[in-house]
Coordinates of C-alpha atoms and ligand atoms in Angstrom, one line a residue:
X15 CA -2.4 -14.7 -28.7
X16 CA 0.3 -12.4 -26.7
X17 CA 3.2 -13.5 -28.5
X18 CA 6.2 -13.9 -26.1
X19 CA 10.2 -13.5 -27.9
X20 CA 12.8 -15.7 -26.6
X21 CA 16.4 -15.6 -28.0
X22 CA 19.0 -17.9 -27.9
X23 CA 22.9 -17.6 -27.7
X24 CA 25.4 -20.4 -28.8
X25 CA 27.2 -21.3 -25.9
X26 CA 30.9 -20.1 -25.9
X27 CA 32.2 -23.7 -25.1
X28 CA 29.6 -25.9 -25.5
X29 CA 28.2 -26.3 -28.5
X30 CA 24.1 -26.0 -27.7
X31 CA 21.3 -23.6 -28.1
X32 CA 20.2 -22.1 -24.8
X33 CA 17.0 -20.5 -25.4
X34 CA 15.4 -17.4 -22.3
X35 CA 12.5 -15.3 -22.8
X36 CA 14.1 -12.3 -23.9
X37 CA 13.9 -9.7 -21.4
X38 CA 12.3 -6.0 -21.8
X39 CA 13.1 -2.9 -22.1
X40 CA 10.4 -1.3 -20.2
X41 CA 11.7 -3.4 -17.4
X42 CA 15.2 -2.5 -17.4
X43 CA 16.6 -0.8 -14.2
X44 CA 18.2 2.4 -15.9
X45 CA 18.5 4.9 -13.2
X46 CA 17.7 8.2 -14.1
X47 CA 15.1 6.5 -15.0
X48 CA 14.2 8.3 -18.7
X49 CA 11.5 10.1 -20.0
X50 CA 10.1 7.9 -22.4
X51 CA 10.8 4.1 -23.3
X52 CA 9.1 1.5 -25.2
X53 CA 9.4 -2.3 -26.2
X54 CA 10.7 -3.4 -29.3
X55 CA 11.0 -7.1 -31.0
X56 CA 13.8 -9.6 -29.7
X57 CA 16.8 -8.4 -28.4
X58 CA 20.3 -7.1 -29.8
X59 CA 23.4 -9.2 -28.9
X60 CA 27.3 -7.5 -28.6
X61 CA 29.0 -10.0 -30.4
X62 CA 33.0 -9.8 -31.4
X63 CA 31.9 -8.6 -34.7
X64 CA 30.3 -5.9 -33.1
X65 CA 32.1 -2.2 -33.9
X66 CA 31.5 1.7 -32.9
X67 CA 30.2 3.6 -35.9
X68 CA 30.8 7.7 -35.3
X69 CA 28.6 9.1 -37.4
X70 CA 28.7 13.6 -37.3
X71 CA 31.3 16.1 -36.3
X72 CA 32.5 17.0 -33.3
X73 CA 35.4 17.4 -30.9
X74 CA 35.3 14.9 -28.3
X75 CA 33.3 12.4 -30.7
X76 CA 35.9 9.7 -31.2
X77 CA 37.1 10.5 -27.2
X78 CA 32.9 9.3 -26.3
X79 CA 33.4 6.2 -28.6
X80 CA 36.3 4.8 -27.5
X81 CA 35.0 5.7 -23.6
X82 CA 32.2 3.2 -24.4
X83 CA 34.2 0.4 -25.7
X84 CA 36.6 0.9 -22.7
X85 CA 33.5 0.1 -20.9
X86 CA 32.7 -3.1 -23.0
X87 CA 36.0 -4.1 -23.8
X88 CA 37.4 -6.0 -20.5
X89 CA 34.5 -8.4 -19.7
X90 CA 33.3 -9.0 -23.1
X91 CA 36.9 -10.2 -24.2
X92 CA 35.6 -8.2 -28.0
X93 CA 37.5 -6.0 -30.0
X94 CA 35.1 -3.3 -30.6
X95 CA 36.7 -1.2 -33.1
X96 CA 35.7 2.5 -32.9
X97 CA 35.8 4.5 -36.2
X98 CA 33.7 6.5 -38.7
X99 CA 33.6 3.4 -41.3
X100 CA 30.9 1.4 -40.1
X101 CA 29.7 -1.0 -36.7
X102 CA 26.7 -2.4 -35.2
X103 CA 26.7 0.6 -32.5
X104 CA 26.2 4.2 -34.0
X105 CA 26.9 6.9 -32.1
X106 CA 25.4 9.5 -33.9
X107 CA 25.5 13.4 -33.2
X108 CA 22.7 15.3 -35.1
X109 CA 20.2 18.2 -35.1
X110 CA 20.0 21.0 -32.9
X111 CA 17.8 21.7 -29.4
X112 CA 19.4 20.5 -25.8
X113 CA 22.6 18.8 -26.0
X114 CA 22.0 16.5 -23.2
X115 CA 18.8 15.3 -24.7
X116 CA 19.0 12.0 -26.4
X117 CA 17.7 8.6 -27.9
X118 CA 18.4 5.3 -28.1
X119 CA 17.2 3.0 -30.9
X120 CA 17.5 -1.2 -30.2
X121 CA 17.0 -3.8 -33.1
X122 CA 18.0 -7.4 -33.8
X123 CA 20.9 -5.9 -35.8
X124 CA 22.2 -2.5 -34.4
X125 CA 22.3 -0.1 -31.3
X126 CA 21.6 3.6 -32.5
X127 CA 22.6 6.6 -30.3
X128 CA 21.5 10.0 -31.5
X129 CA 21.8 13.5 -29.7
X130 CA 22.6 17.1 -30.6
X131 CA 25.5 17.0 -28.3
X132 CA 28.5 15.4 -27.2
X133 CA 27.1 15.5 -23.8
X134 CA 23.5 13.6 -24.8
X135 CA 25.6 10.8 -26.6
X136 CA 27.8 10.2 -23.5
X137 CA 23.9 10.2 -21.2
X138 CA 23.1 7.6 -24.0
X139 CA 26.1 5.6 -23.5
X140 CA 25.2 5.5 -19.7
X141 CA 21.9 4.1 -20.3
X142 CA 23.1 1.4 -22.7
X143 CA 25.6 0.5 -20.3
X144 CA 23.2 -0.1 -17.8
X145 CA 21.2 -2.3 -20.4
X146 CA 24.0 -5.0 -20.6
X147 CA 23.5 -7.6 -17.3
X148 CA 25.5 -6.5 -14.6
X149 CA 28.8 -8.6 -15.3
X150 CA 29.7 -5.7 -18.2
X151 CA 31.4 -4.3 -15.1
X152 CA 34.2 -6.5 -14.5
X153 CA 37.8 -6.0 -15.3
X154 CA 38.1 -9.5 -16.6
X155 CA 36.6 -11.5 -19.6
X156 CA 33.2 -13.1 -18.4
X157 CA 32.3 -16.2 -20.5
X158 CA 28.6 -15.3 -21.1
X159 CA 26.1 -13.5 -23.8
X160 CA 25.7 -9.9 -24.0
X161 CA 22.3 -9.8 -24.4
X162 CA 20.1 -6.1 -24.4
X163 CA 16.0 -5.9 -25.1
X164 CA 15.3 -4.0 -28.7
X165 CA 12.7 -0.9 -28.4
X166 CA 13.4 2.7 -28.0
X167 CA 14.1 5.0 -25.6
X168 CA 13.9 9.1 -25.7
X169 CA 14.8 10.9 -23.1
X170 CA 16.4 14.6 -21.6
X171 CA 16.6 16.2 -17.9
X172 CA 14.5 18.1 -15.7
X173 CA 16.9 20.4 -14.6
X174 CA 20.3 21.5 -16.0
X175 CA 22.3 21.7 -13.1
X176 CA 22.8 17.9 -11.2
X177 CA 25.4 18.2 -8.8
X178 CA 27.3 16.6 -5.9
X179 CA 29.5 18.0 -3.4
X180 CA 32.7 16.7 -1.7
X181 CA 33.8 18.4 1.5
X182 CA 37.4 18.3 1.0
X183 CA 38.0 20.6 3.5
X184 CA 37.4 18.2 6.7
X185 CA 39.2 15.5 5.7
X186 CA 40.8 15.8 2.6
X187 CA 40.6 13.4 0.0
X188 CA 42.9 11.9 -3.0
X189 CA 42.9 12.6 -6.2
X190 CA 41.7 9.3 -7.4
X191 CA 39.2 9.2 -4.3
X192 CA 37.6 12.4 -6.4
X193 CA 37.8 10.6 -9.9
X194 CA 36.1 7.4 -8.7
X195 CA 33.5 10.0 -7.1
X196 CA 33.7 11.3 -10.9
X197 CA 33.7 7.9 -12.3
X198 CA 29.8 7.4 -10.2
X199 CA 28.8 10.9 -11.0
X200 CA 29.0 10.0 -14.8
X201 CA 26.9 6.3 -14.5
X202 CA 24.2 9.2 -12.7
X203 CA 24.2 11.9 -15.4
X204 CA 25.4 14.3 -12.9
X205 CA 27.3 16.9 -14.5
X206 CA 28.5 19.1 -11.5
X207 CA 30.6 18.8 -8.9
X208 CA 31.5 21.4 -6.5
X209 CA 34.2 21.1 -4.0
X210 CA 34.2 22.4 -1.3
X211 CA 38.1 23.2 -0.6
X212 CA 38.6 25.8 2.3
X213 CA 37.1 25.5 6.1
X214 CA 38.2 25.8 9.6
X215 CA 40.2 22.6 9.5
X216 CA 41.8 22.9 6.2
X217 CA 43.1 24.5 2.9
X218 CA 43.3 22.3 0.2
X219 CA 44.0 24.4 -3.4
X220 CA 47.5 26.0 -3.3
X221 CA 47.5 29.6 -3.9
X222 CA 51.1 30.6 -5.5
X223 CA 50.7 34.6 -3.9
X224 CA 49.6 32.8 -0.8
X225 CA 51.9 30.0 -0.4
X226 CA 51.5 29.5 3.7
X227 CA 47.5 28.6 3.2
X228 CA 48.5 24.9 2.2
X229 CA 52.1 24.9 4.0
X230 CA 50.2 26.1 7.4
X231 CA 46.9 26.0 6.4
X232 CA 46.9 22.7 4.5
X233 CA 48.8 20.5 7.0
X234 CA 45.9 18.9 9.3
X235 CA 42.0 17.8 9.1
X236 CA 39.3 16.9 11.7
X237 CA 41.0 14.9 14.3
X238 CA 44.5 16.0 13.7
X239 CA 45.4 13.6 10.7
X240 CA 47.6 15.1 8.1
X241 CA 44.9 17.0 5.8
X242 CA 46.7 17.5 2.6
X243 CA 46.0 19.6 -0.3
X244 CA 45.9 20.1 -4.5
X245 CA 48.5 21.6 -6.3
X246 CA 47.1 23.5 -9.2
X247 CA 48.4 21.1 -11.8
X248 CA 46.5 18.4 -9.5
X249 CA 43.8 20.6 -9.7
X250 CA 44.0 21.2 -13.2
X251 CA 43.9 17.6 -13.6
X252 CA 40.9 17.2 -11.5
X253 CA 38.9 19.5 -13.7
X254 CA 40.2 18.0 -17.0
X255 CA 39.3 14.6 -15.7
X256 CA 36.0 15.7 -15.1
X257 CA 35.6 17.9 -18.2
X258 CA 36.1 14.7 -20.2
X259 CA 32.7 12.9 -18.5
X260 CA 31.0 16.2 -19.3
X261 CA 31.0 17.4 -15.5
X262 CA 32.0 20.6 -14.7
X263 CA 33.9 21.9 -11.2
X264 CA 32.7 24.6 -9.4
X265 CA 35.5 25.3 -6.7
X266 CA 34.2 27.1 -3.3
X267 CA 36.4 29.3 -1.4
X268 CA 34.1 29.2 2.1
X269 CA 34.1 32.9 3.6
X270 CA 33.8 35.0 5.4
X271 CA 32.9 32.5 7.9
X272 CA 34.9 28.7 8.3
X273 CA 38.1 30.8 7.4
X274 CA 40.3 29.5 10.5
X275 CA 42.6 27.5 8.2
X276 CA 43.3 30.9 6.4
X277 CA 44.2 33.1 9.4
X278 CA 46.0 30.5 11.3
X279 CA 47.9 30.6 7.8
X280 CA 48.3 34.5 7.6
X281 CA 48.5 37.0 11.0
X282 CA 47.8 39.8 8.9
X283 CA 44.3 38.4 8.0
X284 CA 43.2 38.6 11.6
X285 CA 41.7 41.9 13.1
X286 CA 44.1 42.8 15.7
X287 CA 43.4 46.2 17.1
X288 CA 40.6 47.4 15.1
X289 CA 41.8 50.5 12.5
X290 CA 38.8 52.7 10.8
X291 CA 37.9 51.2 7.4
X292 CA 39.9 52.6 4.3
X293 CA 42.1 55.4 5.6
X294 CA 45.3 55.7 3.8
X295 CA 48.7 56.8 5.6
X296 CA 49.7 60.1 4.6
X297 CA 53.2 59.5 3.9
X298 CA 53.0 55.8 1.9
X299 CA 49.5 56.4 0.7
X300 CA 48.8 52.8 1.5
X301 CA 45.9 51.6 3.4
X302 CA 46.0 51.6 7.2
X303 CA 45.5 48.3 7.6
X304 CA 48.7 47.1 5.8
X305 CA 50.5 47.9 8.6
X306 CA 50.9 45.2 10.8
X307 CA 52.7 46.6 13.3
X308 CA 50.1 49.2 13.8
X309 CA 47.4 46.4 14.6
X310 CA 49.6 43.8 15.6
X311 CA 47.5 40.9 14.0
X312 CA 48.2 37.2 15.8
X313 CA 47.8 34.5 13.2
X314 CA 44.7 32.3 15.2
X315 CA 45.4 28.0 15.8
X316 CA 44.8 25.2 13.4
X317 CA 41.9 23.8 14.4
X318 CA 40.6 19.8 13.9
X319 CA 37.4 19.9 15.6
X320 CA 34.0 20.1 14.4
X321 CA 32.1 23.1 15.5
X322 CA 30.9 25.6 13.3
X323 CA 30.4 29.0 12.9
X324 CA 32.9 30.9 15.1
X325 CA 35.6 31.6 12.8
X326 CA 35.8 34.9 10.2
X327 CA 37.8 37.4 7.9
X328 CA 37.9 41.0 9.0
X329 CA 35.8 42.6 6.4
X330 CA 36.4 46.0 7.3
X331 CA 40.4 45.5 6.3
X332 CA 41.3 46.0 2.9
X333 CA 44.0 43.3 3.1
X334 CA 41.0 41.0 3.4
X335 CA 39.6 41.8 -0.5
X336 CA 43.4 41.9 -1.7
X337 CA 43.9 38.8 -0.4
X338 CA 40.0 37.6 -1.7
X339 CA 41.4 38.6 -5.3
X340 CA 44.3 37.0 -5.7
X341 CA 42.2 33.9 -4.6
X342 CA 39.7 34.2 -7.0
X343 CA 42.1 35.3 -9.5
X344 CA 44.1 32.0 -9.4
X345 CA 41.8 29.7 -8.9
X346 CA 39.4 31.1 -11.7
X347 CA 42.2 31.4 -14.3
X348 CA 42.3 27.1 -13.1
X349 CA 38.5 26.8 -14.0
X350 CA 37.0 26.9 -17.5
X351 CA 33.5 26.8 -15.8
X352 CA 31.2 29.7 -15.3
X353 CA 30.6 29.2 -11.7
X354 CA 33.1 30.5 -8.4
X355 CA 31.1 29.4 -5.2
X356 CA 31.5 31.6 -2.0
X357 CA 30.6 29.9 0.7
X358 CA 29.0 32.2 3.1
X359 CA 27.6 30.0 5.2
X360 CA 27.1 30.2 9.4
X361 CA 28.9 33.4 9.5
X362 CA 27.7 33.7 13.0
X363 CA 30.5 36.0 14.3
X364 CA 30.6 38.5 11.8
X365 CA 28.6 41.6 12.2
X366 CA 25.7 41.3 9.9
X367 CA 26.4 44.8 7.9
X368 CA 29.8 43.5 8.1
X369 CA 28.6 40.5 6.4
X370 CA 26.4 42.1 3.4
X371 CA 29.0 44.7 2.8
X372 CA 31.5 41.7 2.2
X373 CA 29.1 39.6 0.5
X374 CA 28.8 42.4 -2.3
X375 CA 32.6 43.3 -2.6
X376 CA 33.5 39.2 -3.2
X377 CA 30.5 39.0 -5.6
X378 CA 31.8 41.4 -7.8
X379 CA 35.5 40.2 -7.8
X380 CA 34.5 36.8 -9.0
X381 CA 32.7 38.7 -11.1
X382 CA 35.6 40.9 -12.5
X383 CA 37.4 37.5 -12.8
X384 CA 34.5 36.3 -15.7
X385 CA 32.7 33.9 -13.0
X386 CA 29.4 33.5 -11.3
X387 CA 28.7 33.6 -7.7
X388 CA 27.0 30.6 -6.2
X389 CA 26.3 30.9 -2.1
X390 CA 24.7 29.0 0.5
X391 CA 21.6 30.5 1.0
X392 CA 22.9 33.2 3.7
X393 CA 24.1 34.9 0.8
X394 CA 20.6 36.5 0.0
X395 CA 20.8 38.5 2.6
X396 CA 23.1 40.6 0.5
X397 CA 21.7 42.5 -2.9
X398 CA 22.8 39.7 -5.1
X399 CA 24.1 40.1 -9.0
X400 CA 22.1 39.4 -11.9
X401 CA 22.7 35.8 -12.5
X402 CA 24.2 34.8 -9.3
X403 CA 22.8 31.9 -7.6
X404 CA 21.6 31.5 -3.6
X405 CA 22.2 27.5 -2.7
X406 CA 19.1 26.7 -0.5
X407 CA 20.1 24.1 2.3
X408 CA 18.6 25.6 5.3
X409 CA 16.6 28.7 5.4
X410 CA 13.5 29.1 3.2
X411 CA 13.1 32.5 4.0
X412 CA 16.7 33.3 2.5
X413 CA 15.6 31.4 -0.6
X414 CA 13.0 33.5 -1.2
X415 CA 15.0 36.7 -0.7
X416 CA 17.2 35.3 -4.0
X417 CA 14.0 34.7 -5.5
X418 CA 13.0 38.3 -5.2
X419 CA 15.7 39.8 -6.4
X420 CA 15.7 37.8 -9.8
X421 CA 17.6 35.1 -8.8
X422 CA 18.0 31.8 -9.0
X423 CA 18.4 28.4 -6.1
X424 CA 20.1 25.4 -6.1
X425 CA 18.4 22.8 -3.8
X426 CA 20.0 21.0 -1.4
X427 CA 17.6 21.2 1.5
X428 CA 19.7 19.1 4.2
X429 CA 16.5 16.8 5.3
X430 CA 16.6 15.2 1.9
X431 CA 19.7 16.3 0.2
X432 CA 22.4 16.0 2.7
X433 CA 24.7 12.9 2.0
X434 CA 26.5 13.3 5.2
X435 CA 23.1 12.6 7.2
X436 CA 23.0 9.2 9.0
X437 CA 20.6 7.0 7.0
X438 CA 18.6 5.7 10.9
X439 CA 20.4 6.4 14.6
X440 CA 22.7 2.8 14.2
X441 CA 24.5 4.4 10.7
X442 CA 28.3 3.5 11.9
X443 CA 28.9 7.6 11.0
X444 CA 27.1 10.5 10.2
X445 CA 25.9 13.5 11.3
X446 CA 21.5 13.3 12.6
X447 CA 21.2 17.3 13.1
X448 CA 19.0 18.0 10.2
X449 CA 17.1 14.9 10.1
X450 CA 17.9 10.8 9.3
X451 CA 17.9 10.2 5.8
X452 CA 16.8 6.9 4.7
X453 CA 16.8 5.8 0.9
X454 CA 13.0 6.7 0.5
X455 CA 13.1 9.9 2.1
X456 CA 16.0 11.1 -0.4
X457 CA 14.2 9.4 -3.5
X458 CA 10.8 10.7 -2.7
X459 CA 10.7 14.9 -3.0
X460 CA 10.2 17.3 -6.2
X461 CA 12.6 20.1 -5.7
X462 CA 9.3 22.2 -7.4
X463 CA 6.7 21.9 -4.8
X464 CA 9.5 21.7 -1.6
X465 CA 8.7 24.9 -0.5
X466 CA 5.9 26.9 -1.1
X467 CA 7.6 30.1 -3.5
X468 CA 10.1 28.3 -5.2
X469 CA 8.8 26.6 -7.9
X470 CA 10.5 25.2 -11.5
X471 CA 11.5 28.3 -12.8
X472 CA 13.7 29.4 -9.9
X473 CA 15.5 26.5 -9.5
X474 CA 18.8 25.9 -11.4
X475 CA 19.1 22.4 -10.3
X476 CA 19.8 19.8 -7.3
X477 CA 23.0 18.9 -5.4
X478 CA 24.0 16.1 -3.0
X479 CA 26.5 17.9 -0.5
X480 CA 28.6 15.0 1.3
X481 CA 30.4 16.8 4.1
X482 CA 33.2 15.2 5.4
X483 CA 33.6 15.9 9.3
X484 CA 33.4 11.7 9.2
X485 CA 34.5 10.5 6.4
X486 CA 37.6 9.3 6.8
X487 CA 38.0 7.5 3.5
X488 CA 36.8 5.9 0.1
X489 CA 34.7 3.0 2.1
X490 CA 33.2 6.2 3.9
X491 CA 32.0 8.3 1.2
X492 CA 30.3 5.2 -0.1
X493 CA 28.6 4.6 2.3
X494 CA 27.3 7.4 2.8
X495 CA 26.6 8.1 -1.5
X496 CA 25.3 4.7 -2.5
X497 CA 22.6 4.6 -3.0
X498 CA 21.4 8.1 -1.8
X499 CA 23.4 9.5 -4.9
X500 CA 21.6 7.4 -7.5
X501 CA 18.1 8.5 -5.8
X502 CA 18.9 12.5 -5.6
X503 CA 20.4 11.9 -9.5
X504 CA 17.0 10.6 -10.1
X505 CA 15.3 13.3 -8.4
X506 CA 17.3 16.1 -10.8
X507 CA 16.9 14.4 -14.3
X508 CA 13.8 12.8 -14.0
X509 CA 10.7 14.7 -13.9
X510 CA 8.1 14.2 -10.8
X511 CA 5.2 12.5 -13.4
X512 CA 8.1 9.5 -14.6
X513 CA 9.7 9.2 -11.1
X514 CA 7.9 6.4 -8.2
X515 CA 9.6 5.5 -5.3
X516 CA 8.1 1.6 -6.0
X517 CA 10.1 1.9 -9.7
X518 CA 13.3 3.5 -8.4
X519 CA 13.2 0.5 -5.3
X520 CA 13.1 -2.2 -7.7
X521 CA 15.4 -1.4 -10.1
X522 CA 18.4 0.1 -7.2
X523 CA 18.4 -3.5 -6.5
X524 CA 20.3 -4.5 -9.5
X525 CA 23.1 -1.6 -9.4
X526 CA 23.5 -3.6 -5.8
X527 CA 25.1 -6.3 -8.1
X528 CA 27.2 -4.3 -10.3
X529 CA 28.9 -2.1 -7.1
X530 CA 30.0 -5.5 -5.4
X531 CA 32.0 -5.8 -9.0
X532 CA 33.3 -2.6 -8.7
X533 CA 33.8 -2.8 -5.1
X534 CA 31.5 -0.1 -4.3
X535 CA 30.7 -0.4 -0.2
X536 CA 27.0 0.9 -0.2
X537 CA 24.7 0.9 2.7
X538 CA 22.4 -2.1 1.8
X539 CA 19.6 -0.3 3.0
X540 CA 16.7 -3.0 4.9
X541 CA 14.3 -0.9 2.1
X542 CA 15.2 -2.7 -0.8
X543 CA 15.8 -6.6 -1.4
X544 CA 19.3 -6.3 -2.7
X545 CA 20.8 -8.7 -5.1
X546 CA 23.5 -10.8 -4.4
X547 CA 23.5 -9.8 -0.9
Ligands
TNX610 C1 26.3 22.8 7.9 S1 25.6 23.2 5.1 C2 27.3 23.4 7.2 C3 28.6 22.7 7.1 C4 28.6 21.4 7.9 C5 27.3 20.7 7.7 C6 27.3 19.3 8.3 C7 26.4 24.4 5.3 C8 26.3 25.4 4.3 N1 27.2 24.5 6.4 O1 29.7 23.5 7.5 O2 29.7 20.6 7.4 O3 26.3 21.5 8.2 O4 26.1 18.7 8.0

């Protein structure tokens, strides 16, 4: 006879038994959905007895237990003590092998976290989190049980790098618009994000050799709002934030192409009369190009449209890679991360040789400055370092350039990937050029077999770029991000054989409850039969 577990909980108020079968684990709606989970007998119950136990050595240990029982603390009403003496939750950091790998053991009597990292404990808190019902997400005690199914789960990503991108650029956003973007990433096991902070319509990173790019440069968005910009303590903050949920900022300075915010900033960025390439004045022995009245530069208009691909730098001045470097300098010494991105992008105005001899010269000042190069895929055109990485969004062909020369991608290819893409032709905003993007058709892709000749091994990872020419505000990014975020986080940490579109429907329903907690204003795509809607 199949024997079927119930538990019961004392009611809070009432003195009674309530007795529910108790629910499983293989049923749970974790998204990632992990590598491996099976049932166990009865279920554990969070109780105000309940404790963290930190078991191991390490940094940020005592920082990833008291994260969890910030998490618990506010609807459960429980104390929830976190400390290496002992408690019903163990959060323990052992062995060796990936650091974001880790597992989960449930029982009747404790909750046991185990990974070889920092970083795999915190993925384990995310998936226990998502174990408790979906009340654990309010601000305010919730007079209920806090019931979770006992088995085991193991469990580890497909691919390293899981990022998202915020245009900042277009319209800039807050500070805490960015951390509650951080906040989602975490729940996700994203551990990237890149922002995007330079294009036509704005400058949004302060430069202290450069001060006009935010004073000129940083003063408008699309549509002539007041754009807006991140001091490098607000920056520094930024990355610290997001350090601390184990995600890691990869700034992009866009160039040479969607520069206009830069040389309306600057005159002496912009051509003016055209002066042979590196030619130094006899008498000051300084290059040609430094002097402006020679070529009478014209600093060019802020711009707050949307077009693309008309703007650039002059890479034949030297002023151009003195100005690069001081750029890359600053911002890099801001950023413990290995990567600098460089845009690169829809450089339709500059001359291609132009293009490949700039490409080279910016790839090895980040370089000088300790960093990595990341590019949109254009960026292959150009004999690429060891190491550096071609971001594949349009152009197969330039992937496979990157590819053979050693390199490796990052897929975002814009007909699944692109959050800014309207979901059908009646999404309130949007961009349709690449393709409409509903839930399933961002769920179901493997980044391996995309395109024919880039498989596993040359890919680095998966990012969601949400570009910005309308989004306005927080109500817009969410739109656009939930749930297309959860999907493409699913898509980079779970491998193809664990992932079906039919799994990841039914169990997006439930996170449905838990952002009407948080406030979260997702796109209640007609694909899935949302809760509570
Ligand atoms: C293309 S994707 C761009 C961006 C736009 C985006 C809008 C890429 C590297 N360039 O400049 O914002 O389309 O979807």
């Amino acid at each position: 006879m199949k024997k079927i577990f119930t538990y019961c909980s004392m009611g809070a108020v009432l003195l009674f038994f309530a007795c529910k079968p108790a629910p499983k684990l293989t049923e749970s709606s974790l998204i990632p959905i992990p590598q491996e989970i099976k049932d166990g007998k009865g279920v554990f119950e969070l109780n105000s007895e309940s404790g963290i136990h930190l078991i191991g050595s390490g940094e940020h240990l005592t920082w990833v237990g008291e994260y969890l029982a910030d998490r618990l603390r506010p609807a459960t009403g429980f104390d929830l003590p976190v400390s290496y003496d002992g408690g019903n939750i163990r959060l323990e950091l052992a062995g060796d092998g990936n650091a974001e790998a880790y597992s989960i053991s449930i029982d009747e009597n404790q909750v046991s976290i185990s990974s070889s990292g920092e970083a795999g404990l915190f993925y384990g808190i995310q998936s226990l989190l998502q174990l408790f019902p979906a009340e654990i997400a309010h601000q305010n005690v919730q007079n209920q049980s806090w019931v979770i199914p006992a088995g085991a789960i193991s469990d580890q990503p497909a691919f390293g790098y899981r990022g998202a991108m915020l245009d900042v650029a277009r319209h800039f956003l807050s500070v805490e618009d960015v951390k509650h973007y951080i906040d989602q990433m975490a729940v996700y096991k994203l551990n990237y994000l890149h922002l995007h902070l330079t294009d036509d319509q704005g400058w949004r990173i302060e430069i202290k050799s450069w001060p006009k790019l935010t004073e000129i440069g940083g003063s408008t968005e699309v549509g002539g709002g007041e754009g807006g910009f991140y001091t490098q303590e607000e920056y520094k903050d930024l990355v610290a934030y997001a350090a601390d949920r184990f995600i890691t900022i990869v700034p992009e300075v866009d160039m040479p192409g969607h520069t206009n915010s830069a040389l309306a900033s600057y005159a002496e960025l912009n051509p003016g009369v055209n002066l042979p390439n590196g030619k130094l004045d006899s008498v000051n022995k300084q290059p040609l190009d430094y002097q402006m009245p020679l070529r009478n530069p014209q600093a060019s208009e802020l711009y707050t449209g949307i077009e693309v691909g008309w703007s650039t730098f002059a890479p034949k001045l030297e002023i151009t890679y003195a100005f690069v470097d001081s750029v890359v300098r600053e911002i890099a010494e801001l950023t413990p991360g290995p990567y600098f991105h460089i845009g690169g992008d829809e450089s339709h105005v500059t001359e291609k040789d132009d293009y490949v001899y700039f490409v080279e010269r910016v790839q090895d000042i980040v370089s000088k400055y300790g960093k990595t190069s990341i590019g949109w895929d254009e960026i292959a055109t150009a004999k690429l370092l060891p190491g550096n990485v071609a971001q594949f969004w349009a152009k197969e062909e330039n992937a496979k350039l990157a590819i053979g020369q050693g390199n490796q991608i990052l897929m975002s290819p814009a007909t699944r990937a692109y959050l800014d893409m309207q979901y059908d032709s009646t999404s309130r905003i949007g961009l349709h050029w690449a393709a409409y993007i509903e839930l399933e058709d961002a769920y179901s892709w493997e980044p391996s077999t995309f395109a024919e000749g880039i498989a596993a091994e040359n890919i680095l990872g998966v990012e969601a770029p949400l570009w910005t020419e309308t989004v306005t505000n927080r109500e817009d990014m969410e739109y656009l991000s939930f749930p297309r975020l959860p999907a493409l986080a699913e898509v980079a940490w779970t491998s193809a054989d664990k992932r079906s579109w039919e799994g990841f429907k039914n169990r997006i329903q439930k996170h449905g409850s838990r952002w009407n907690i948080l406030g979260i204003q997702y796109y209640p795509s007609p694909q899935v039969n949302w809760e509570g809607k």
